[in-house]
PDB file of N, CA and C in Angstrom:
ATOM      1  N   UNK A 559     -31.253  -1.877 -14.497  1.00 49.00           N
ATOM      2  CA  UNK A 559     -31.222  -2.614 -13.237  1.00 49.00           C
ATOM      3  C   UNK A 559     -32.340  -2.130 -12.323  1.00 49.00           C
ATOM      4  N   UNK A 560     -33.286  -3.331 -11.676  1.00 52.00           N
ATOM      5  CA  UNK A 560     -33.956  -2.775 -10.517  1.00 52.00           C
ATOM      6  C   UNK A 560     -33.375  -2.055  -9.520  1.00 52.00           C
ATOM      7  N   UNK A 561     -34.141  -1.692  -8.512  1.00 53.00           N
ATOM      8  CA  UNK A 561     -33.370  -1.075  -7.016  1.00 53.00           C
ATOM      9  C   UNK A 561     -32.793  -1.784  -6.202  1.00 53.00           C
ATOM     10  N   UNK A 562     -33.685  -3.351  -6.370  1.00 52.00           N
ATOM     11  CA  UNK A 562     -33.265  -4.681  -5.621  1.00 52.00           C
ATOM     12  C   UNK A 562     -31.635  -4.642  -6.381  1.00 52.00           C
ATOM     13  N   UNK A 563     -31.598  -5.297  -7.997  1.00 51.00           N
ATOM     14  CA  UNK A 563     -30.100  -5.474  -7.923  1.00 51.00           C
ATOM     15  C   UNK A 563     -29.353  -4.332  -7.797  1.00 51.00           C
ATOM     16  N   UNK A 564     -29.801  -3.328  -7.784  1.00 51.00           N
ATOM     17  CA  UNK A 564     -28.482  -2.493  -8.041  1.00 51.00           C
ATOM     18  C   UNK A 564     -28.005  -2.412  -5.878  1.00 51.00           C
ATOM     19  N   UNK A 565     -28.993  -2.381  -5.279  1.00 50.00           N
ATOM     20  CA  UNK A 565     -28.758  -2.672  -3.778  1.00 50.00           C
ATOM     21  C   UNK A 565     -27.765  -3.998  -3.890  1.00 50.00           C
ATOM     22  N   UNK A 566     -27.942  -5.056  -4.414  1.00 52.00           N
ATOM     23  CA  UNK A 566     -27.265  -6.147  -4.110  1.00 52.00           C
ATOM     24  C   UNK A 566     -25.778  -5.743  -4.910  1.00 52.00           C
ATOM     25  N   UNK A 567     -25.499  -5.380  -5.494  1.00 55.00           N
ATOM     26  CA  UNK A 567     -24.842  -5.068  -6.612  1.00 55.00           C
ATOM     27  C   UNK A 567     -23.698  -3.602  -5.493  1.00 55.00           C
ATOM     28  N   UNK A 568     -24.161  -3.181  -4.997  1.00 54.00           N
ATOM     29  CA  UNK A 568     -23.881  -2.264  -3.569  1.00 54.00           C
ATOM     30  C   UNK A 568     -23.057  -3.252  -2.531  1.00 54.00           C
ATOM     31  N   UNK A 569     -23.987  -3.508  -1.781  1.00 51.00           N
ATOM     32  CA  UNK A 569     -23.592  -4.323  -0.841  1.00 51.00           C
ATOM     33  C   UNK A 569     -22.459  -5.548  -1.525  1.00 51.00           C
ATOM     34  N   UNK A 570     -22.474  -6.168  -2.589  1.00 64.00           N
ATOM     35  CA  UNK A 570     -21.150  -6.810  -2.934  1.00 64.00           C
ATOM     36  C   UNK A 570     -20.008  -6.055  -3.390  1.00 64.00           C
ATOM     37  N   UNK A 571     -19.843  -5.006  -3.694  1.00 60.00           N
ATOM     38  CA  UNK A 571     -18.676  -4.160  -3.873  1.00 60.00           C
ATOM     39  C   UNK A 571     -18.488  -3.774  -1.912  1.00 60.00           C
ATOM     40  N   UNK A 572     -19.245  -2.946  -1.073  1.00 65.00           N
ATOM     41  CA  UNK A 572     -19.031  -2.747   0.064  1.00 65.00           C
ATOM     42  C   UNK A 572     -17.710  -3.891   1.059  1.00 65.00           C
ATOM     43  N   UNK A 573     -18.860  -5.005   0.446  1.00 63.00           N
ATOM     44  CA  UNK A 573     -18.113  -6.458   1.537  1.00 63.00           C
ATOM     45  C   UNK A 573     -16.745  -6.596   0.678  1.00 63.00           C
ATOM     46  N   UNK A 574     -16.512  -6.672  -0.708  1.00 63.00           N
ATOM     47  CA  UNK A 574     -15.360  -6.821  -1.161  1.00 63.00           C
ATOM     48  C   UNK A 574     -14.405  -6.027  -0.667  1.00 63.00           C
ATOM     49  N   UNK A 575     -14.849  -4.536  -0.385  1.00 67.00           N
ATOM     50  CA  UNK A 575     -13.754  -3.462  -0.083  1.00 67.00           C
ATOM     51  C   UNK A 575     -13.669  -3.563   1.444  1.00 67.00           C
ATOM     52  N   UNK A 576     -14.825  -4.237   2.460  1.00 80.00           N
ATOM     53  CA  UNK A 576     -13.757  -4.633   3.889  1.00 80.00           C
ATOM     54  C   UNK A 576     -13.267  -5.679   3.566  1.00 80.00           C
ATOM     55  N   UNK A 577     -13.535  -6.731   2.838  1.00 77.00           N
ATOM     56  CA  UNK A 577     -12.909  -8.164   3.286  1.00 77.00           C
ATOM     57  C   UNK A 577     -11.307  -7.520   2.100  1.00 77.00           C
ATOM     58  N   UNK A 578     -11.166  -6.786   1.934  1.00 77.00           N
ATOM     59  CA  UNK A 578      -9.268  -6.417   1.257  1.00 77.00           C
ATOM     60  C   UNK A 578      -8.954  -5.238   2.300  1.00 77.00           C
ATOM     61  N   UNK A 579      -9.814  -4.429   3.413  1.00 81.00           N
ATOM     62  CA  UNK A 579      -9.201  -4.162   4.211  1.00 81.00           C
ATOM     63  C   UNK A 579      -8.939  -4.592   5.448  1.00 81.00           C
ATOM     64  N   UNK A 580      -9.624  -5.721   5.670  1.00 77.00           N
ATOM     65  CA  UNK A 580      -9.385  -6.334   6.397  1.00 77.00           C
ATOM     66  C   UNK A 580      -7.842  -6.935   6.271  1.00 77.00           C
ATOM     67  N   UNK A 581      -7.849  -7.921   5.247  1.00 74.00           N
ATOM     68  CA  UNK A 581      -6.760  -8.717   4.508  1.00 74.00           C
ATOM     69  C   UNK A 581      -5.372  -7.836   4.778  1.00 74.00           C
ATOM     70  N   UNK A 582      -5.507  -6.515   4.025  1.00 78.00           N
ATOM     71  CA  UNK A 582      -4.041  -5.572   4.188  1.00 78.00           C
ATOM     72  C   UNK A 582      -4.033  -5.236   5.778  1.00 78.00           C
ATOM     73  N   UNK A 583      -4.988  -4.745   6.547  1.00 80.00           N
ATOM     74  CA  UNK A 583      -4.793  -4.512   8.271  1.00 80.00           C
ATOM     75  C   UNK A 583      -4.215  -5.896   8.606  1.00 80.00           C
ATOM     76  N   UNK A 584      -4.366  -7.142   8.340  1.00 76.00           N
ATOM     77  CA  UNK A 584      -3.828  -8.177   9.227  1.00 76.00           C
ATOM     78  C   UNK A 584      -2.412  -8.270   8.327  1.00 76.00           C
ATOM     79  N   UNK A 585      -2.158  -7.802   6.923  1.00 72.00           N
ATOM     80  CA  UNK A 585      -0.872  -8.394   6.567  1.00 72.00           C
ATOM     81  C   UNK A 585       0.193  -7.442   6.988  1.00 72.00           C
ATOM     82  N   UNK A 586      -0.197  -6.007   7.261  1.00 77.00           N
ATOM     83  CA  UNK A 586       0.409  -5.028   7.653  1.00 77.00           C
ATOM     84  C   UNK A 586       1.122  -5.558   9.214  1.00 77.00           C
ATOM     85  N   UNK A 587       0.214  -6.145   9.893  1.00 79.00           N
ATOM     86  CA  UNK A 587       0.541  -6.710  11.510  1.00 79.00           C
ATOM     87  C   UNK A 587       1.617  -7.593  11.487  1.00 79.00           C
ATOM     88  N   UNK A 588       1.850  -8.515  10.317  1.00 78.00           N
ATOM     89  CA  UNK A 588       2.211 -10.031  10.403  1.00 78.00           C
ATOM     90  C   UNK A 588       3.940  -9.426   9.696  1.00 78.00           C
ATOM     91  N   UNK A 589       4.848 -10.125  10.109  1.00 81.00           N
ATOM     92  CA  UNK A 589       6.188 -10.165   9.503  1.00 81.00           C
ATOM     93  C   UNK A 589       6.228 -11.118   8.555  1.00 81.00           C
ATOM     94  N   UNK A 590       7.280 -11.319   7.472  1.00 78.00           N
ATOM     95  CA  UNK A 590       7.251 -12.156   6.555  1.00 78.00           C
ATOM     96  C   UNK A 590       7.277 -13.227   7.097  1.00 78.00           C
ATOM     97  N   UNK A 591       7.727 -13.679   8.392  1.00 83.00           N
ATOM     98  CA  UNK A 591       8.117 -15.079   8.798  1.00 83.00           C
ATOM     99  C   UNK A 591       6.745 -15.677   9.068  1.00 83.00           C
ATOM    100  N   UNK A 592       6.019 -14.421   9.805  1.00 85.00           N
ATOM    101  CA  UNK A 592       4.682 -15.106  10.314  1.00 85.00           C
ATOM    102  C   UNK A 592       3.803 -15.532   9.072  1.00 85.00           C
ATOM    103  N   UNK A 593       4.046 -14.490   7.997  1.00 85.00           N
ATOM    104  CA  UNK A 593       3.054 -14.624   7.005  1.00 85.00           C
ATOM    105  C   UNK A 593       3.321 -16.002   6.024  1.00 85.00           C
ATOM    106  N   UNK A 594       4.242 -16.182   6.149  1.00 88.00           N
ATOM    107  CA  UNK A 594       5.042 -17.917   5.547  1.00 88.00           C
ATOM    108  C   UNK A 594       4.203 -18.991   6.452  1.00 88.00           C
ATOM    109  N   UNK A 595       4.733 -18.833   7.772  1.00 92.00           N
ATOM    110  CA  UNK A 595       4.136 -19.883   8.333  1.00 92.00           C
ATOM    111  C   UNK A 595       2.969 -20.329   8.799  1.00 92.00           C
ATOM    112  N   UNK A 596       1.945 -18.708   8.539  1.00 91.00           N
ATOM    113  CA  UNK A 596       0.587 -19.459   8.659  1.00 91.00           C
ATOM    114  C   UNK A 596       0.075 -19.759   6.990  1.00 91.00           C
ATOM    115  N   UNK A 597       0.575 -19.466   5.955  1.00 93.00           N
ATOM    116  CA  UNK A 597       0.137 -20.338   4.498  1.00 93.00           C
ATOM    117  C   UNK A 597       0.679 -21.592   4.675  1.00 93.00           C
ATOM    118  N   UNK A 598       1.992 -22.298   5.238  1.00 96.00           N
ATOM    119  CA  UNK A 598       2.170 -23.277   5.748  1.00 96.00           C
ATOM    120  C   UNK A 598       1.540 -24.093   6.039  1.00 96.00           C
ATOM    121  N   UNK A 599       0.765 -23.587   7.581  1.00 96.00           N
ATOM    122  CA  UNK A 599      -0.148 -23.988   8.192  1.00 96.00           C
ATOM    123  C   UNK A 599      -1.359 -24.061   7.552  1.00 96.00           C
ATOM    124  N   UNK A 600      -1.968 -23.318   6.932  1.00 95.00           N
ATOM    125  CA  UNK A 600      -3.441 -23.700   5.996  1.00 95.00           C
ATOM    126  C   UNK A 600      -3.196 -24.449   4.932  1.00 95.00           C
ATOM    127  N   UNK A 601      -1.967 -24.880   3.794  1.00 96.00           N
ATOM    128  CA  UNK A 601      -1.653 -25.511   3.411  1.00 96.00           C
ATOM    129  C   UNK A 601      -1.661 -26.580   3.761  1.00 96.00           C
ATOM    130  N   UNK A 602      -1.037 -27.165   4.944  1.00 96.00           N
ATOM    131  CA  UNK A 602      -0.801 -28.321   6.170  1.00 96.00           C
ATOM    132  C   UNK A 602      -2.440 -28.837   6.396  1.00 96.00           C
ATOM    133  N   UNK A 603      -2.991 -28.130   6.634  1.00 96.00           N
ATOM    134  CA  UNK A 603      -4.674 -28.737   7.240  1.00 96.00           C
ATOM    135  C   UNK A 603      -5.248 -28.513   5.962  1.00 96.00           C
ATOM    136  N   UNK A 604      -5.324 -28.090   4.503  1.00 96.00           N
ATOM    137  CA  UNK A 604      -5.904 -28.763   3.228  1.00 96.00           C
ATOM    138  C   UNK A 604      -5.173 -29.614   2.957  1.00 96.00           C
ATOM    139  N   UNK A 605      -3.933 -30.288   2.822  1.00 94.00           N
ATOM    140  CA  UNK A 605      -3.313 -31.533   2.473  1.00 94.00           C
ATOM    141  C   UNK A 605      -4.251 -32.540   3.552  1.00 94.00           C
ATOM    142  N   UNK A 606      -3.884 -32.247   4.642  1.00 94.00           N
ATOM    143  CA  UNK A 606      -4.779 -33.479   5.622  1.00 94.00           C
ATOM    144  C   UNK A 606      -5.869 -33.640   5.571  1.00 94.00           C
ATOM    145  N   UNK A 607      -6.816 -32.875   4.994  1.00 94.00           N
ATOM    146  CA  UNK A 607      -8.345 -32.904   5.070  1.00 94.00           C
ATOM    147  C   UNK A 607      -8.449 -33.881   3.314  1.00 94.00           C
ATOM    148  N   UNK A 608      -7.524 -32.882   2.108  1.00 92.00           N
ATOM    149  CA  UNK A 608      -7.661 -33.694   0.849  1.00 92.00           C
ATOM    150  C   UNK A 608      -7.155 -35.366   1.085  1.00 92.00           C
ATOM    151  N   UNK A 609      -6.131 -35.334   1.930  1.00 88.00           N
ATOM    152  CA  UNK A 609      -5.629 -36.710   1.631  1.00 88.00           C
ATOM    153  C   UNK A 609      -6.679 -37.621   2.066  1.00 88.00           C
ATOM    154  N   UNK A 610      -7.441 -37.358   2.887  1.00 90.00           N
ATOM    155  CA  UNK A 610      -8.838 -38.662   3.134  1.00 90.00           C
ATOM    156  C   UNK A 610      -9.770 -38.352   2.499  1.00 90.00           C
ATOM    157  N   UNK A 611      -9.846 -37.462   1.656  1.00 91.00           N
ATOM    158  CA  UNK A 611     -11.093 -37.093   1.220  1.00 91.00           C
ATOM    159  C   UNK A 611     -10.957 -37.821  -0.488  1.00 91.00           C
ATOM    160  N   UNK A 612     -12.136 -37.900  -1.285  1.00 91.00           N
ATOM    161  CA  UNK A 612     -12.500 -38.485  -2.806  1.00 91.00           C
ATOM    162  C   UNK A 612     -11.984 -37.656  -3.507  1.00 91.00           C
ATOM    163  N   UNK A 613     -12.344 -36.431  -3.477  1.00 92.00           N
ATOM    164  CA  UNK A 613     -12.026 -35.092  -4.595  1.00 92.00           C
ATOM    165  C   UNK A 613     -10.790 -35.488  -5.229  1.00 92.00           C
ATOM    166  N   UNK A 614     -11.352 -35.519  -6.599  1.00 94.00           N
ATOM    167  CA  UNK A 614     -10.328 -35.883  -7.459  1.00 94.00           C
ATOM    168  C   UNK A 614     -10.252 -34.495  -8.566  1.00 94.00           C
ATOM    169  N   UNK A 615     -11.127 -33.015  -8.287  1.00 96.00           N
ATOM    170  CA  UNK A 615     -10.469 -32.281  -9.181  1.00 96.00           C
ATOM    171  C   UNK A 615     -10.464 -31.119  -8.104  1.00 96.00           C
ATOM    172  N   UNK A 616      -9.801 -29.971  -7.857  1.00 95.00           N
ATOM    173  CA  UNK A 616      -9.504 -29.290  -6.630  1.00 95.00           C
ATOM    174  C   UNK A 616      -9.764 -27.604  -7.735  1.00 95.00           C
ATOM    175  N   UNK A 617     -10.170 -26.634  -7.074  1.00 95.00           N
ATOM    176  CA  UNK A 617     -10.602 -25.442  -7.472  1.00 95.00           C
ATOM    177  C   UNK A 617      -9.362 -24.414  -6.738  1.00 95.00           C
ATOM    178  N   UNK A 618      -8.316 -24.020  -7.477  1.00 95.00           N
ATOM    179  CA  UNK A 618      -7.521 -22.967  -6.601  1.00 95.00           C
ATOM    180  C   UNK A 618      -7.414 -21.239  -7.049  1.00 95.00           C
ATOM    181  N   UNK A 619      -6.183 -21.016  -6.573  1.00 93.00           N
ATOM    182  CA  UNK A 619      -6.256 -19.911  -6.852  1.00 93.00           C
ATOM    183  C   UNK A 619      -4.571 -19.294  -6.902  1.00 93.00           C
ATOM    184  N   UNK A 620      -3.959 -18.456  -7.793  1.00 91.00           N
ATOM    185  CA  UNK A 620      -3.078 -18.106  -7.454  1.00 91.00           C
ATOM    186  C   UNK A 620      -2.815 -16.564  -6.671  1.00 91.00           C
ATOM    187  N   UNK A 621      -2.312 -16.990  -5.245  1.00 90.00           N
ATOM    188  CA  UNK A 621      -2.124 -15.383  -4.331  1.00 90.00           C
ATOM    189  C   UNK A 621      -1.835 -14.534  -4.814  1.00 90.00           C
ATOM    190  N   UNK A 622      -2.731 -13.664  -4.900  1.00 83.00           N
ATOM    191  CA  UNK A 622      -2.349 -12.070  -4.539  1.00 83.00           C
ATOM    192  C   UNK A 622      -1.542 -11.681  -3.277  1.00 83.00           C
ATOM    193  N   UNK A 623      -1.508 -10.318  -3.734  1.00 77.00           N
ATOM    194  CA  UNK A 623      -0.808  -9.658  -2.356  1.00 77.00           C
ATOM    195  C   UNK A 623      -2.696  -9.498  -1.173  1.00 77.00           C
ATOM    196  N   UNK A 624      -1.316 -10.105   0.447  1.00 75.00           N
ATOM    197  CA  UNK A 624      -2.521 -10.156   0.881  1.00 75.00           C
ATOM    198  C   UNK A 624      -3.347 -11.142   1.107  1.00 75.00           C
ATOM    199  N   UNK A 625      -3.398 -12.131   0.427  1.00 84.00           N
ATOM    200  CA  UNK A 625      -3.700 -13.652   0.556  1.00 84.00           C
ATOM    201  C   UNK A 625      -2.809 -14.794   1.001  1.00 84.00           C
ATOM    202  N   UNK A 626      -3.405 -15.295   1.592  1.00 89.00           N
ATOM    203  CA  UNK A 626      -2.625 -16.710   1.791  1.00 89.00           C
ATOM    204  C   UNK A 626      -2.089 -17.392   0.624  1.00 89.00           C
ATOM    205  N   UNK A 627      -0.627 -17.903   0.297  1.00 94.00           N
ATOM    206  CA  UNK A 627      -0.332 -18.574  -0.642  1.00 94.00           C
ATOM    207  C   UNK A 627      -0.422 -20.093  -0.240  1.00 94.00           C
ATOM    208  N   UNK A 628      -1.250 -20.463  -1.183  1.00 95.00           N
ATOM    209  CA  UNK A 628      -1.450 -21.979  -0.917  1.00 95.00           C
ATOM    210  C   UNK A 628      -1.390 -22.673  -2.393  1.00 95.00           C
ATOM    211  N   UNK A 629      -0.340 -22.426  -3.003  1.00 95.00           N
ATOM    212  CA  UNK A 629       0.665 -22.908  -4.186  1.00 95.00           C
ATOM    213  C   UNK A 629       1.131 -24.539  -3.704  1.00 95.00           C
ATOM    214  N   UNK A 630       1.853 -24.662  -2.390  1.00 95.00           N
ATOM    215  CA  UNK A 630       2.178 -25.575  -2.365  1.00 95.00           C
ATOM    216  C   UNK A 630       1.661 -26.878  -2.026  1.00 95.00           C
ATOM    217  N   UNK A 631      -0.135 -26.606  -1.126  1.00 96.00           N
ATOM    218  CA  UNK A 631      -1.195 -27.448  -1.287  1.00 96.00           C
ATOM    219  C   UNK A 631      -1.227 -27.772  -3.145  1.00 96.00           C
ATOM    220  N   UNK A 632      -1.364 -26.964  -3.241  1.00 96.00           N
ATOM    221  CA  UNK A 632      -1.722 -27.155  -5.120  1.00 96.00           C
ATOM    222  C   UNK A 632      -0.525 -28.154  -5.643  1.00 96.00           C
ATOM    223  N   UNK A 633      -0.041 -27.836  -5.281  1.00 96.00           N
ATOM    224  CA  UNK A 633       1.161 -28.882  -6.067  1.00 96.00           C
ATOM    225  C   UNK A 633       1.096 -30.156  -5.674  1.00 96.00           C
ATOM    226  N   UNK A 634       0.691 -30.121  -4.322  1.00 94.00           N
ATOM    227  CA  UNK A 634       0.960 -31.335  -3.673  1.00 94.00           C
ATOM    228  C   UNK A 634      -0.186 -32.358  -4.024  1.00 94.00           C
ATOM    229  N   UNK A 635      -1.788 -31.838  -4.194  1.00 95.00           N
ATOM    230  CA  UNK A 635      -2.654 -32.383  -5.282  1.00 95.00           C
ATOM    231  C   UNK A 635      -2.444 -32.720  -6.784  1.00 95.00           C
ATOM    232  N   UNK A 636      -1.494 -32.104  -7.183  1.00 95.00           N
ATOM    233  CA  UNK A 636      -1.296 -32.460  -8.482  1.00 95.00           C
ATOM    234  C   UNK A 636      -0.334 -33.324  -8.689  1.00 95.00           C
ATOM    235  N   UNK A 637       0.580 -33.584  -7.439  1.00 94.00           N
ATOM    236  CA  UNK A 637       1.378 -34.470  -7.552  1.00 94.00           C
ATOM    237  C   UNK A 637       1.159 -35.847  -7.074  1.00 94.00           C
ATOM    238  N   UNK A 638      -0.349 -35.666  -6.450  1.00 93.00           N
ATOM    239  CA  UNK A 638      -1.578 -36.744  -6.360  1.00 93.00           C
ATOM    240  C   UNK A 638      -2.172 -37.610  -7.442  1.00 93.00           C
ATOM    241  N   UNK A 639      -1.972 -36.760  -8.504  1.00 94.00           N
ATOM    242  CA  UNK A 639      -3.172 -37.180  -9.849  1.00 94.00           C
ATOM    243  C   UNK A 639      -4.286 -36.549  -9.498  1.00 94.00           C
ATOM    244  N   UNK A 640      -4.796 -35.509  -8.938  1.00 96.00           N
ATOM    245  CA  UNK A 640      -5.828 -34.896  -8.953  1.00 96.00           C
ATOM    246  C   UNK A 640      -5.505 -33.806  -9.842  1.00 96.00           C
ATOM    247  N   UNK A 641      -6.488 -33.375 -10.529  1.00 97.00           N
ATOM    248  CA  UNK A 641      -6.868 -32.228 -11.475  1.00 97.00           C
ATOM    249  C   UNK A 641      -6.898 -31.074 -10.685  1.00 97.00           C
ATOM    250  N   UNK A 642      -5.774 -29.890 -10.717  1.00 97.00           N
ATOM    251  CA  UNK A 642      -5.949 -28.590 -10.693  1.00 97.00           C
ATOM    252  C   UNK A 642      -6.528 -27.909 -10.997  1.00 97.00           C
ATOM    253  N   UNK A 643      -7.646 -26.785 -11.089  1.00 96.00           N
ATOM    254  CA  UNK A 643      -7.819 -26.279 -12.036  1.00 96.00           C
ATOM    255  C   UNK A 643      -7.855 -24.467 -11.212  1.00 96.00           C
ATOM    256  N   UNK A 644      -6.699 -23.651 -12.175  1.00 94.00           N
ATOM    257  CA  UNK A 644      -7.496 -22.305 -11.641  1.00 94.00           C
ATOM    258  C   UNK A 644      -8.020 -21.127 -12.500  1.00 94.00           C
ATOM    259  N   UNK A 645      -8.386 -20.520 -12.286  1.00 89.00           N
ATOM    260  CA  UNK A 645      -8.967 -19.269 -13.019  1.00 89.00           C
ATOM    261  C   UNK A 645      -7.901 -18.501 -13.747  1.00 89.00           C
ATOM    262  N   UNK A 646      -8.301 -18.078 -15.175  1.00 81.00           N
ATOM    263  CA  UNK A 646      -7.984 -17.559 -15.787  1.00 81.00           C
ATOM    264  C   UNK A 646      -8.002 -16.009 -15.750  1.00 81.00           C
TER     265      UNK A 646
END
């Protein structure tokens, strides 16, 4: 590896390890109720944005700890006829 990638190669492990401490500092704050109802809520505004929109195949993800669960957007596209698809 050059100095260039192995720097880039740095800096993307760095940002990965705030953006999961970030993630655990805000889930640590939030109670289960809150943490339900804002995946709710981001769920709620991707259904409304997909339902006018073309996209007929959707890219997800299943939550970790720490993430927003947005399972039930997913379902709700697939119960569209749009194509799911997530990572293996």
């Amino acid at each position: 590896s050059t100095p260039k990638n192995l720097a880039n190669k740095t800096m993307t492990l760095t940002q990965r390890f705030t953006k999961q401490a970030y993630r655990e500092t805000i889930y640590k704050r939030l109670s289960l109720l809150e943490w339900v109802t804002i995946s709710a809520q981001i769920c709620q505004q991707l259904i409304d944005f997909f339902h006018r929109s073309s996209f007929n195949i959707i890219a997800g993800y299943s939550p970790h700890q720490f993430e927003p669960d947005i399972r039930s957007f997913l379902d709700s596209c697939h119960q569209e006829g749009r194509v799911v698809c997530l990572p293996v």
